[in-house]
XYZ file of N, CA and C in Angstrom:
873
model
N 86.666 13.492 62.175
C 86.432 15.059 61.974
C 84.659 15.571 62.317
N 84.182 14.779 62.022
C 82.738 15.021 62.050
C 82.673 15.455 63.808
N 83.141 14.802 64.501
C 82.623 15.005 65.902
C 83.196 16.150 66.631
N 84.093 16.842 66.057
C 84.775 17.790 66.700
C 83.846 18.909 65.980
N 82.857 18.989 64.859
C 82.049 19.778 64.142
C 80.674 19.725 64.521
N 80.223 18.450 65.366
C 78.833 18.168 65.407
C 78.180 19.202 65.900
N 78.788 19.615 67.006
C 78.187 20.642 68.076
C 78.106 21.886 67.553
N 78.786 22.206 66.275
C 79.093 23.369 65.437
C 77.872 23.335 64.546
N 76.804 21.826 64.199
C 76.451 22.201 62.752
C 75.587 23.046 62.755
N 74.575 23.400 63.879
C 73.370 24.010 63.530
C 74.021 25.439 63.921
N 74.951 25.908 64.064
C 75.115 27.491 64.223
C 75.442 28.040 62.999
N 75.039 29.279 62.965
C 75.340 30.010 61.402
C 77.140 30.013 61.137
N 77.487 29.932 60.022
C 78.975 30.087 59.825
C 79.422 31.805 60.047
N 80.462 31.606 60.305
C 80.995 33.270 60.539
C 81.492 33.710 59.218
N 81.869 33.132 58.341
C 82.523 33.764 56.902
C 81.617 33.244 55.883
N 81.594 34.650 54.823
C 81.092 34.099 53.656
C 81.444 32.760 52.591
N 80.746 32.248 51.999
C 81.405 31.208 51.146
C 82.431 31.634 50.036
N 82.322 32.810 49.605
C 83.167 33.605 48.704
C 84.436 33.636 49.410
N 84.744 33.771 50.684
C 86.064 34.554 51.117
C 86.935 33.203 51.145
N 86.355 32.030 51.379
C 86.816 30.804 51.780
C 87.055 29.669 50.740
N 86.151 30.019 49.710
C 86.305 29.561 47.915
C 87.494 30.538 47.374
N 87.358 31.616 47.113
C 88.243 32.341 46.372
C 88.912 33.053 47.176
N 89.197 32.971 48.564
C 90.144 33.799 49.077
C 90.455 32.984 50.152
N 91.245 33.130 51.282
C 91.532 32.579 52.709
C 91.234 33.339 53.871
N 90.882 32.862 54.957
C 90.860 33.689 56.108
C 92.363 33.662 56.909
N 93.025 34.805 57.246
C 94.170 34.775 57.883
C 94.117 34.371 59.617
N 94.704 33.592 60.398
C 94.921 33.869 61.802
C 96.205 33.966 62.114
N 96.496 34.531 63.353
C 97.631 34.631 63.803
C 97.398 33.729 64.927
N 98.852 33.172 65.383
C 98.847 31.904 66.423
C 100.143 31.735 66.839
N 100.531 30.963 68.089
C 101.775 29.983 68.239
C 101.962 29.065 67.668
N 102.757 28.310 67.579
C 103.033 27.002 66.986
C 103.665 26.619 67.948
N 102.654 25.197 68.464
C 103.751 24.619 69.509
C 104.510 23.325 68.851
N 104.077 22.939 67.826
C 104.948 22.356 67.143
C 103.989 20.951 66.337
N 104.434 19.879 66.066
C 103.617 18.889 65.677
C 104.213 17.406 65.837
N 103.438 16.496 66.179
C 103.962 15.302 66.612
C 103.327 14.035 65.956
N 104.066 12.888 65.409
C 103.578 11.900 64.865
C 102.154 10.971 65.740
N 100.896 10.638 65.905
C 100.070 9.960 66.592
C 99.831 8.709 65.675
N 99.315 7.788 66.381
C 98.821 6.654 65.781
C 97.911 6.209 65.286
N 96.673 7.041 65.523
C 95.418 7.131 65.169
C 95.194 8.452 64.354
N 94.137 8.409 62.804
C 93.889 9.662 62.411
C 92.737 10.686 63.247
N 92.223 10.211 64.031
C 91.317 10.901 64.860
C 91.338 10.424 66.313
N 90.488 11.192 67.067
C 90.101 10.883 68.070
C 90.394 11.665 69.161
N 89.771 12.143 70.473
C 89.612 13.395 71.543
C 91.129 12.705 72.267
N 91.106 11.512 72.735
C 92.198 10.874 73.480
C 93.984 11.113 72.695
N 93.586 11.222 71.414
C 94.590 10.922 70.538
C 95.185 12.793 70.615
N 94.631 13.427 70.302
C 95.148 14.620 70.127
C 95.656 15.218 71.941
N 94.801 14.829 72.689
C 94.958 15.152 74.124
C 96.454 14.708 74.704
N 96.832 13.584 74.001
C 98.113 13.351 74.329
C 99.168 13.726 73.645
N 98.877 14.139 72.505
C 99.763 15.092 71.613
C 99.587 16.387 72.050
N 98.779 16.854 72.772
C 98.972 18.144 73.418
C 99.997 18.587 74.603
N 99.793 17.262 75.394
C 100.455 17.237 76.538
C 101.936 16.708 76.468
N 101.961 16.377 75.398
C 103.648 16.169 74.920
C 104.367 17.129 74.246
N 103.834 17.684 73.503
C 104.103 18.965 72.641
C 104.282 20.274 73.838
N 103.397 20.039 75.050
C 103.272 21.474 75.746
C 104.499 21.170 76.548
N 104.596 19.821 77.015
C 105.973 19.476 77.878
C 107.104 19.896 77.393
N 107.484 19.529 75.869
C 108.376 19.680 75.342
C 108.823 21.339 74.987
N 107.755 22.211 74.875
C 107.825 23.563 74.831
C 108.223 24.209 76.082
N 107.912 23.598 77.186
C 108.004 23.834 78.734
C 109.759 24.045 78.698
N 110.021 22.707 78.145
C 111.740 23.099 78.467
C 112.463 23.696 77.528
N 111.696 23.970 76.274
C 112.472 25.164 75.656
C 112.569 26.463 76.135
N 111.176 26.613 76.447
C 111.256 28.414 77.627
C 111.917 28.164 78.430
N 112.399 26.774 79.352
C 113.194 27.298 80.240
C 114.831 27.449 80.108
N 114.844 26.965 78.299
C 116.152 27.351 78.005
C 116.390 28.580 77.237
N 115.235 29.418 77.255
C 115.458 30.725 76.854
C 114.789 30.912 75.402
N 114.109 29.837 74.840
C 113.374 29.895 73.576
C 112.167 30.040 73.493
N 111.564 30.676 72.749
C 110.125 31.235 72.733
C 109.563 30.866 71.789
N 108.225 30.706 71.853
C 107.227 29.906 71.137
C 107.187 30.807 69.728
N 107.696 30.157 68.795
C 107.260 30.821 67.369
C 106.008 31.148 67.159
N 105.594 32.210 66.482
C 104.289 32.858 66.064
C 104.364 32.582 64.432
N 103.219 31.839 63.911
C 102.829 31.574 62.873
C 101.528 32.199 61.887
N 101.508 32.302 61.185
C 100.152 32.872 60.101
C 99.505 31.744 59.725
N 98.237 31.363 60.032
C 97.481 30.227 59.513
C 96.783 31.151 58.069
N 96.410 30.428 57.118
C 95.645 30.827 55.879
C 94.660 29.530 55.776
N 93.450 29.956 55.891
C 92.689 28.642 55.993
C 91.366 29.127 54.553
N 91.367 27.933 53.987
C 90.657 27.883 52.486
C 89.975 26.836 52.535
N 89.038 26.366 51.095
C 88.586 25.229 51.121
C 89.816 24.076 50.159
N 90.984 25.037 50.288
C 91.921 23.745 49.813
C 92.959 23.356 50.896
N 92.908 23.859 52.001
C 93.416 23.664 53.050
C 93.849 24.543 54.332
N 94.869 24.473 55.011
C 95.433 24.911 55.927
C 97.013 25.261 55.701
N 97.515 26.586 55.394
C 98.888 26.943 55.029
C 99.412 27.489 56.440
N 100.474 27.229 56.941
C 101.261 27.654 57.997
C 102.178 28.436 57.590
N 102.401 29.603 57.673
C 103.312 30.617 56.979
C 104.089 31.249 58.141
N 105.469 31.801 57.660
C 106.327 32.499 58.608
C 105.492 34.076 58.468
N 105.034 34.569 59.760
C 104.442 35.742 59.541
C 105.079 36.973 59.088
N 106.762 37.007 58.985
C 107.287 38.162 58.446
C 107.760 37.716 57.196
N 108.525 36.757 56.770
C 108.839 36.108 55.419
C 107.565 35.724 54.555
N 106.745 35.542 54.769
C 105.393 34.827 54.413
C 105.929 33.173 53.748
N 107.060 32.851 54.050
C 107.208 31.676 53.842
C 106.671 30.455 54.314
N 106.182 29.710 53.168
C 105.181 28.451 53.757
C 105.700 27.615 54.411
N 105.754 27.199 55.499
C 106.629 26.264 56.690
C 105.691 24.763 56.243
N 104.470 24.784 56.356
C 103.541 23.514 56.273
C 102.267 24.016 55.172
N 102.244 22.929 54.408
C 100.800 23.134 53.767
C 99.941 21.837 54.062
N 98.946 22.029 54.588
C 97.972 20.725 55.008
C 96.902 20.741 54.063
N 96.926 19.842 53.005
C 95.697 19.846 52.370
C 94.476 19.860 52.885
N 93.536 19.911 52.744
C 92.202 19.796 53.310
C 91.850 18.197 53.172
N 91.941 17.615 52.231
C 91.496 16.104 52.134
C 92.503 15.262 52.869
N 93.612 15.712 53.598
C 94.295 15.154 54.018
C 93.921 15.419 55.885
N 93.654 16.494 55.697
C 93.346 16.542 57.421
C 91.953 15.776 57.693
N 92.237 14.715 58.828
C 91.268 14.134 59.326
C 90.600 14.604 60.740
N 91.178 15.163 61.297
C 90.243 15.685 62.614
C 90.653 17.017 63.105
N 90.072 17.610 63.793
C 90.235 19.141 64.174
C 89.389 19.379 65.301
N 89.708 19.940 66.297
C 88.917 20.167 67.649
C 89.917 21.165 68.581
N 89.099 21.872 69.296
C 89.691 23.030 70.204
C 89.506 22.422 72.027
N 90.546 22.409 72.291
C 90.607 21.712 73.903
C 89.678 22.532 74.729
N 88.913 21.925 75.482
C 87.892 22.466 76.382
C 88.249 22.815 77.648
N 89.484 21.848 78.012
C 89.915 22.331 79.182
C 90.851 23.496 79.289
N 91.609 24.002 78.182
C 92.387 24.922 77.966
C 91.667 25.776 76.313
N 91.064 26.799 76.826
C 90.770 27.403 75.593
C 91.181 28.158 74.643
N 92.697 28.119 74.855
C 93.625 28.596 73.796
C 94.220 27.733 72.685
N 94.132 26.339 73.035
C 94.473 25.472 72.332
C 93.843 24.911 71.433
N 93.988 24.877 70.126
C 93.442 23.707 68.949
C 94.243 22.941 68.086
N 93.726 22.093 67.900
C 94.619 20.857 67.047
C 93.894 20.581 65.329
N 94.610 19.888 64.874
C 94.224 19.216 63.767
C 95.426 17.879 63.476
N 94.789 17.383 62.912
C 95.652 15.889 62.438
C 95.782 15.993 61.194
N 96.662 15.903 60.274
C 96.946 16.014 58.754
C 98.099 14.610 58.584
N 97.705 13.901 57.471
C 98.740 12.991 56.984
C 99.703 13.522 55.902
N 100.664 13.389 56.324
C 101.898 13.527 55.441
C 102.170 13.140 54.193
N 102.484 13.978 53.155
C 102.190 13.470 51.870
C 103.445 12.589 51.602
N 104.198 12.695 52.239
C 105.799 11.986 51.397
C 105.762 10.863 52.616
N 105.891 11.223 53.893
C 105.800 9.568 54.726
C 104.801 9.098 55.075
N 103.584 9.610 54.703
C 102.304 8.895 54.929
C 102.139 8.809 56.654
N 102.918 9.366 57.264
C 102.524 9.586 58.938
C 101.406 10.525 59.205
N 100.516 9.982 60.235
C 99.881 11.126 61.055
C 100.680 12.078 61.727
N 100.144 13.256 61.548
C 100.804 14.198 62.258
C 99.969 14.799 63.020
N 99.767 15.169 64.323
C 98.951 16.509 65.012
C 99.580 17.558 65.143
N 99.286 18.465 64.599
C 99.577 20.103 64.888
C 99.146 20.597 66.100
N 99.942 21.345 67.022
C 99.218 22.065 68.082
C 99.187 23.803 67.961
N 98.406 24.263 68.247
C 98.608 25.883 68.274
C 98.041 26.487 69.619
N 98.409 27.606 69.908
C 98.271 28.256 71.140
C 97.435 29.818 70.588
N 96.351 29.642 70.736
C 95.700 31.235 70.243
C 94.511 31.510 71.488
N 95.435 33.099 71.977
C 94.803 33.448 73.098
C 93.358 33.919 72.873
N 92.816 34.107 72.067
C 91.352 34.398 71.530
C 90.789 33.699 70.888
N 91.233 33.194 69.657
C 90.810 32.656 68.349
C 90.627 31.037 68.245
N 90.832 30.263 68.970
C 91.169 29.071 69.211
C 89.728 28.274 68.776
N 88.742 28.652 69.431
C 87.315 28.152 68.738
C 86.624 28.670 67.556
N 87.307 29.824 67.418
C 86.755 30.529 65.860
C 87.468 29.694 64.994
N 88.814 29.451 65.179
C 89.771 28.932 63.972
C 89.288 27.683 63.641
N 88.915 26.773 64.862
C 88.275 25.406 64.908
C 87.054 25.530 64.059
N 85.862 26.355 64.071
C 84.647 26.973 63.368
C 85.044 27.148 61.850
N 86.142 27.872 61.636
C 86.608 28.089 60.031
C 87.343 27.042 59.389
N 87.986 26.037 60.312
C 88.375 24.919 59.575
C 86.948 24.152 59.023
N 86.087 24.271 60.224
C 84.865 23.292 59.802
C 83.880 23.700 58.652
N 84.047 25.020 58.605
C 83.141 25.625 57.390
C 84.005 25.074 56.209
N 85.415 25.645 55.941
C 85.907 25.088 54.893
C 85.867 23.723 54.543
N 85.541 22.780 54.975
C 85.276 21.291 54.604
C 83.629 21.264 54.704
N 83.049 22.018 55.016
C 81.391 21.961 54.578
C 81.174 22.583 53.218
N 82.003 23.532 52.862
C 81.973 24.140 51.295
C 82.679 23.217 50.546
N 84.011 22.709 50.917
C 84.389 21.886 50.208
C 83.717 20.600 50.055
N 82.963 20.049 50.573
C 81.993 19.007 50.660
C 81.077 19.190 49.766
N 80.096 20.323 49.683
C 79.112 21.088 48.821
C 79.989 20.903 47.271
N 81.064 21.118 47.281
C 81.618 21.476 46.235
C 81.858 20.354 44.976
N 82.330 19.414 45.877
C 82.600 17.843 45.612
C 81.461 17.225 45.176
N 79.939 17.761 45.712
C 78.860 16.938 45.456
C 78.217 17.817 44.233
N 78.528 18.834 44.076
C 78.616 19.880 42.729
C 78.925 19.196 41.415
N 80.439 18.855 41.555
C 81.511 18.176 40.288
C 81.495 17.142 40.251
N 80.885 16.584 41.011
C 80.703 14.906 40.873
C 82.092 14.392 41.210
N 82.566 14.797 42.262
C 84.223 14.469 42.114
C 85.146 14.901 41.770
N 85.319 15.268 40.622
C 86.366 15.712 39.832
C 86.992 17.023 40.428
N 86.529 17.890 41.240
C 87.062 18.759 41.623
C 88.379 18.443 42.906
N 88.210 17.360 43.355
C 89.010 16.663 44.435
C 90.163 16.352 43.219
N 90.112 15.800 42.243
C 91.077 15.534 41.662
C 91.936 16.478 41.238
N 91.267 17.496 40.553
C 91.892 19.013 40.149
C 92.624 19.330 41.285
N 92.200 19.453 42.316
C 92.661 19.997 43.597
C 94.352 19.230 44.027
N 94.390 17.824 43.680
C 95.055 16.925 44.101
C 96.432 17.487 42.721
N 95.882 17.411 41.348
C 96.781 17.949 40.703
C 97.725 19.558 40.829
N 96.532 20.549 41.252
C 97.016 21.696 41.473
C 98.237 21.640 42.735
N 97.658 20.619 43.930
C 98.769 20.495 45.228
C 99.884 20.158 44.560
N 100.131 19.155 43.238
C 101.192 18.722 43.382
C 102.058 19.532 42.207
N 101.279 20.365 41.547
C 101.964 21.577 40.918
C 102.727 22.525 41.906
N 102.285 22.908 42.659
C 102.570 23.817 43.380
C 103.700 23.224 44.466
N 103.614 21.612 44.554
C 104.834 21.356 45.371
C 105.976 21.213 44.409
N 105.570 20.891 43.268
C 106.486 20.717 42.163
C 107.288 22.470 42.159
N 106.730 23.375 41.846
C 106.897 24.590 41.878
C 108.018 25.199 42.702
N 107.371 25.012 44.285
C 108.262 24.837 45.570
C 109.956 24.238 45.295
N 109.662 22.866 44.741
C 110.819 22.488 45.023
C 111.625 23.066 43.795
N 110.939 23.663 42.436
C 111.975 24.093 41.700
C 112.567 25.615 41.781
N 111.794 26.231 42.710
C 112.331 27.717 43.334
C 113.496 27.322 44.347
N 113.362 26.090 45.227
C 114.514 25.864 45.818
C 115.678 25.454 45.390
N 115.350 24.418 44.085
C 116.901 24.287 43.852
C 116.929 25.557 42.674
N 116.385 26.182 42.302
C 117.051 27.464 41.552
C 117.688 28.478 42.722
N 117.187 28.634 43.917
C 117.939 29.103 44.970
C 119.393 28.821 45.122
N 119.190 27.313 45.273
C 120.562 26.728 45.311
C 121.521 26.737 44.282
N 121.089 26.891 43.121
C 122.031 27.147 41.941
C 122.582 28.651 41.809
N 121.728 29.306 42.292
C 122.340 31.115 42.395
C 123.509 31.231 43.567
N 122.757 30.363 44.429
C 124.343 30.530 45.360
C 125.386 29.630 44.967
N 125.365 28.676 44.136
C 126.713 28.244 43.772
C 127.174 28.884 42.676
N 126.316 29.786 41.823
C 126.840 30.632 41.103
C 127.615 31.767 41.533
N 126.912 32.415 42.866
C 127.445 33.165 43.195
C 128.904 32.813 44.215
N 129.027 31.703 44.490
C 130.320 31.195 45.259
C 131.279 31.396 43.987
N 131.091 30.648 43.145
C 132.236 30.472 42.014
C 132.412 32.049 41.239
N 131.575 33.088 41.361
C 132.294 34.509 41.287
C 132.836 34.767 42.201
N 132.344 34.644 43.410
C 133.718 34.887 44.460
C 134.650 34.653 44.504
N 134.938 32.970 44.141
C 136.345 32.192 44.103
C 136.871 32.823 42.653
N 136.168 33.309 41.914
C 137.169 33.994 40.714
C 137.556 35.383 40.590
N 136.705 36.251 41.643
C 137.304 37.233 41.826
C 138.545 37.739 42.693
N 138.660 36.532 43.445
C 139.682 36.321 44.582
C 140.977 35.804 43.965
N 140.916 34.998 43.195
C 141.946 34.309 42.086
C 142.519 35.703 41.313
N 141.702 36.281 40.547
C 141.838 37.395 39.949
C 142.684 38.701 40.849
N 142.485 38.678 41.753
C 143.072 39.534 42.807
C 144.566 39.153 43.309
N 144.749 37.914 43.681
C 146.373 37.068 44.017
C 147.306 37.069 42.309
N 146.705 36.938 41.046
C 147.144 36.925 40.114
C 147.374 38.590 39.563
N 148.501 38.394 38.710
C 149.210 39.725 37.901
C 147.902 40.652 37.295
N 147.850 41.728 37.179
C 146.904 42.690 36.327
C 146.626 41.959 35.072
N 145.616 42.143 34.437
C 145.104 41.435 33.229
C 145.497 42.338 31.999
N 146.133 42.030 31.108
C 146.758 42.329 30.172
C 148.529 42.813 30.181
N 149.409 42.469 31.518
C 150.414 42.710 31.654
C 151.154 41.598 31.660
N 152.033 41.723 30.685
C 152.697 40.543 30.578
C 154.477 40.606 30.981
N 155.134 39.907 31.832
C 156.389 40.054 32.477
C 157.317 39.937 31.307
N 158.430 40.265 30.504
C 158.927 39.815 29.661
C 159.809 38.486 30.324
N 160.505 37.670 29.723
C 161.221 36.560 30.537
C 162.550 37.066 29.866
N 163.649 37.406 30.394
C 164.888 37.755 30.461
C 165.805 36.539 29.220
N 166.438 36.829 28.634
C 166.899 35.724 27.857
C 168.008 34.771 28.645
N 168.260 33.466 28.526
C 169.223 33.062 29.380
C 170.734 32.830 28.688
N 171.315 32.920 29.303
C 172.788 33.081 29.295
C 173.624 31.791 29.606
N 175.042 31.703 28.817
C 175.703 30.745 29.073
C 176.600 31.371 30.267
N 177.503 30.100 30.456
C 178.539 30.546 31.528
C 179.402 31.330 31.585
N 179.435 32.280 30.316
C 180.191 33.233 30.300
C 179.267 34.659 30.598
N 177.988 34.394 30.657
C 176.960 35.644 30.735
C 177.099 36.073 29.179
N 176.920 34.967 28.364
C 176.407 35.787 27.061
C 175.056 35.079 26.654
N 174.336 35.775 25.939
C 173.493 35.129 25.032
C 173.723 34.101 23.737
N 173.514 33.205 24.135
C 173.523 32.285 23.202
C 173.186 32.512 21.638
N 174.172 31.676 20.735
C 173.607 31.953 19.601
C 172.659 31.780 19.004
N 171.440 31.983 18.146
C 170.317 31.360 17.532
C 170.655 31.429 15.996
N 170.437 30.570 14.930
C 170.735 30.955 13.707
C 169.412 31.276 13.041
N 168.321 31.621 13.720
C 167.259 32.405 12.749
C 167.009 33.519 13.361
N 168.362 34.301 14.274
C 168.229 35.642 14.722
C 168.547 36.422 13.673
N 168.070 38.038 13.670
C 168.707 38.360 12.426
C 169.891 38.928 12.366
N 170.615 39.114 11.343
C 172.146 39.563 11.442
C 172.422 40.555 11.586
N 171.711 41.513 11.359
C 171.529 42.696 11.645
C 171.766 43.178 13.167
N 170.917 42.284 14.155
C 170.765 42.534 15.449
C 171.905 41.850 16.323
N 172.882 40.937 15.670
C 173.627 40.155 16.500
C 175.027 41.011 16.040
N 176.009 41.714 17.056
C 177.261 42.172 17.076
C 178.028 41.366 16.752
N 179.330 41.782 16.270
C 180.673 40.794 15.871
C 181.132 40.882 17.478
N 182.227 40.184 17.776
C 182.862 39.981 19.165
C 183.645 41.602 19.161
N 184.000 42.273 18.425
C 184.636 43.557 18.946
C 183.717 44.973 18.741
N 182.163 44.144 18.659
C 181.292 44.998 19.152
C 180.558 46.267 17.667
N 180.980 45.692 16.844
C 180.803 46.557 15.426
C 180.113 45.347 14.727
N 179.028 46.131 13.716
C 178.334 45.242 12.923
C 179.287 44.547 11.728
N 178.949 43.442 11.113
C 179.601 42.533 9.971
C 179.123 43.519 8.634
N 180.311 43.575 7.991
C 180.087 44.239 6.610
C 179.153 43.807 5.678
N 178.339 44.510 5.226
C 177.050 43.984 4.347
C 177.605 42.900 3.300
N 176.743 42.308 2.784
C 176.646 41.082 1.737
C 176.782 42.110 0.426
N 177.833 41.843 -0.403
C 177.846 42.609 -1.812
C 176.708 41.925 -2.481
N 176.248 42.911 -3.527
C 174.835 42.552 -4.120
C 175.220 41.904 -5.498
N 174.601 40.631 -5.635
C 175.352 40.215 -7.320
C 174.338 40.214 -7.987
N 174.479 40.141 -9.172
C 173.327 40.074 -9.990
C 172.460 38.976 -10.437
N 171.436 38.997 -11.166
C 170.400 38.008 -10.882
C 170.814 36.733 -11.827
N 171.624 36.946 -12.798
C 172.548 35.900 -13.345
C 173.549 35.897 -13.085
N 174.072 34.518 -12.397
C 175.311 34.238 -12.229
C 175.814 32.973 -12.737
N 177.086 33.249 -13.098
C 177.599 32.070 -14.442
C 178.046 30.843 -13.299
N 177.777 29.785 -13.655
C 178.302 28.540 -12.916
C 179.416 27.818 -13.860
N 179.892 27.117 -13.361
C 180.718 26.489 -13.895
C 179.945 24.871 -13.717
N 181.027 23.515 -14.712
C 180.233 22.431 -15.130
C 179.386 21.768 -14.121
N 180.026 21.946 -13.028
C 179.592 20.876 -11.444
C 178.120 21.809 -10.899
N 177.941 23.216 -11.575
C 176.832 23.931 -10.870
C 177.152 25.036 -9.612
N 178.812 25.071 -9.749
C 178.912 26.028 -8.400
C 179.166 27.118 -9.093
N 179.267 28.201 -8.040
C 179.369 29.699 -8.459
C 181.120 29.700 -8.689
N 181.461 30.315 -9.907
C 183.196 30.559 -9.787
C 183.831 31.441 -8.404
N 185.148 30.859 -8.134
C 185.372 32.089 -7.030
C 186.079 33.372 -7.677
N 185.406 34.551 -7.149
C 186.088 35.727 -7.797
C 186.859 36.498 -6.749
N 188.234 37.036 -6.497
C 188.920 37.467 -5.267
C 188.699 38.505 -5.340
N 188.427 39.311 -6.612
C 187.869 40.740 -6.324
C 186.725 41.034 -5.616
N 185.500 40.007 -5.673
C 184.416 40.567 -4.876
C 184.519 40.250 -3.438
N 185.588 39.851 -2.786
C 185.752 39.544 -1.360
C 186.036 40.796 -0.590
N 185.854 41.212 0.478
C 186.108 42.629 1.326
C 187.483 42.502 1.356
N 187.715 43.487 1.782
C 189.419 44.216 1.879
C 189.752 43.411 3.374
N 188.968 42.871 4.345
C 189.515 42.421 5.184
C 189.424 41.116 5.671
N 189.247 40.606 4.061
C 188.988 39.057 4.342
C 190.290 38.249 4.139
N 191.567 39.249 3.585
C 192.855 38.676 3.603
C 194.052 39.181 4.009
N 195.207 38.749 4.302
C 196.380 39.490 4.943
C 196.727 40.653 4.230
N 197.630 41.135 4.671
C 198.044 42.823 4.010
C 198.691 42.282 2.544
N 199.588 41.303 2.926
C 200.882 41.368 1.715
C 199.930 40.580 0.304
N 198.753 39.654 0.923
C 197.952 39.075 -0.398
C 197.025 40.120 -0.871
N 196.590 41.077 0.083
C 195.388 42.355 -0.724
C 196.268 43.134 -1.472
N 197.738 43.424 -0.883
C 198.239 44.275 -1.908
C 198.468 43.939 -3.227
N 198.627 42.537 -3.147
C 198.807 42.104 -4.460
C 197.629 42.243 -5.469
N 196.498 41.603 -4.591
C 195.112 41.577 -5.337
C 194.856 43.054 -5.987
N 195.187 43.818 -5.000
C 194.776 45.316 -5.604
C 195.288 45.682 -6.739
N 196.803 45.481 -6.905
C 198.146 45.482 -7.861
C 197.366 45.188 -9.420
N 196.669 43.435 -9.183
C 196.115 42.975 -10.272
C 194.736 43.491 -10.584
N 194.011 44.198 -9.798
C 193.176 44.845 -9.982
C 193.342 46.072 -10.931
N 194.131 46.579 -10.493
C 194.611 47.780 -11.537
C 195.109 47.599 -12.794
N 195.951 46.442 -12.762
C 196.575 46.347 -14.203
C 195.155 45.681 -15.337
N 194.159 44.781 -14.185
C 193.451 44.283 -15.098
C 192.186 45.427 -15.834
N 191.995 46.775 -14.786
C 191.379 47.744 -14.973
C 192.151 48.641 -16.284
N 193.411 48.341 -16.174
C 194.305 49.256 -17.428
C 194.059 48.434 -18.531
N 193.878 47.172 -18.922
C 193.774 46.207 -20.093
C 192.774 46.504 -20.346
N 191.527 46.532 -19.642
C 190.005 46.725 -20.215
C 189.687 48.159 -20.752
N 190.825 49.228 -20.322
C 190.658 50.269 -20.782
C 191.101 50.694 -21.949
N 192.371 49.763 -22.005
C 193.090 50.280 -23.605
C 192.440 49.203 -24.794
N 191.803 48.220 -24.267
C 191.161 47.253 -25.189
C 190.322 47.766 -26.151
């Protein structure tokens, strides 16, 4: 890292310390990509990486793919690579993981830096194309290193641990935000499926009554629990009402109610028997009248 900045060390830095300590310096550039390298630093290492990524980009360009533009945010905490439109963080390269940074003297538009990946622990070389600011971006990263090192000396090394904790928390926040988005998408899918299901079913609250089953004669079967008044007789008329009885009914010695032929309905006996019963009823009435 120091070889890339040794020739710039005596020059005046371009930005105020507060701009890099409390804020960040933004730059626009084209992102050629990143590739794994075997060494964490070295001019030849980045030169091979630049050659490899330029060739890959040339092939993609011949297929009609444009080199994507990105926004760089440089501060004492690292270099963030963002989508310029959505501001989504594509890569977050923490400063203590960057081991080498340099601009290409043969191609004034190209600058690179090597950063150790936090998950795979592999060294990745990031290559950018900036038509006018390649050298300035390299100097800005060098100034961020200088300010971070001074702050490290002033804090006795505690600031580095704080930055690591903050970086870990930021990473966890990004993971939780991603999980939150996935859960929202799942909930939305379930709601859509529920709406589709409700559309294909009958409207809410409408119940289609089931027609009662009938026998082979197309008649409703008899139900012993159905009300008597709702079941018509065979000739279509309602059955005669049940005569009311007194609350206290005399019973015989077997506990059964005595038979009273006069309490039966007129339609319960044949005509000849019914006429005799009527005559007996009249004689009984006369006898009770003279008593």
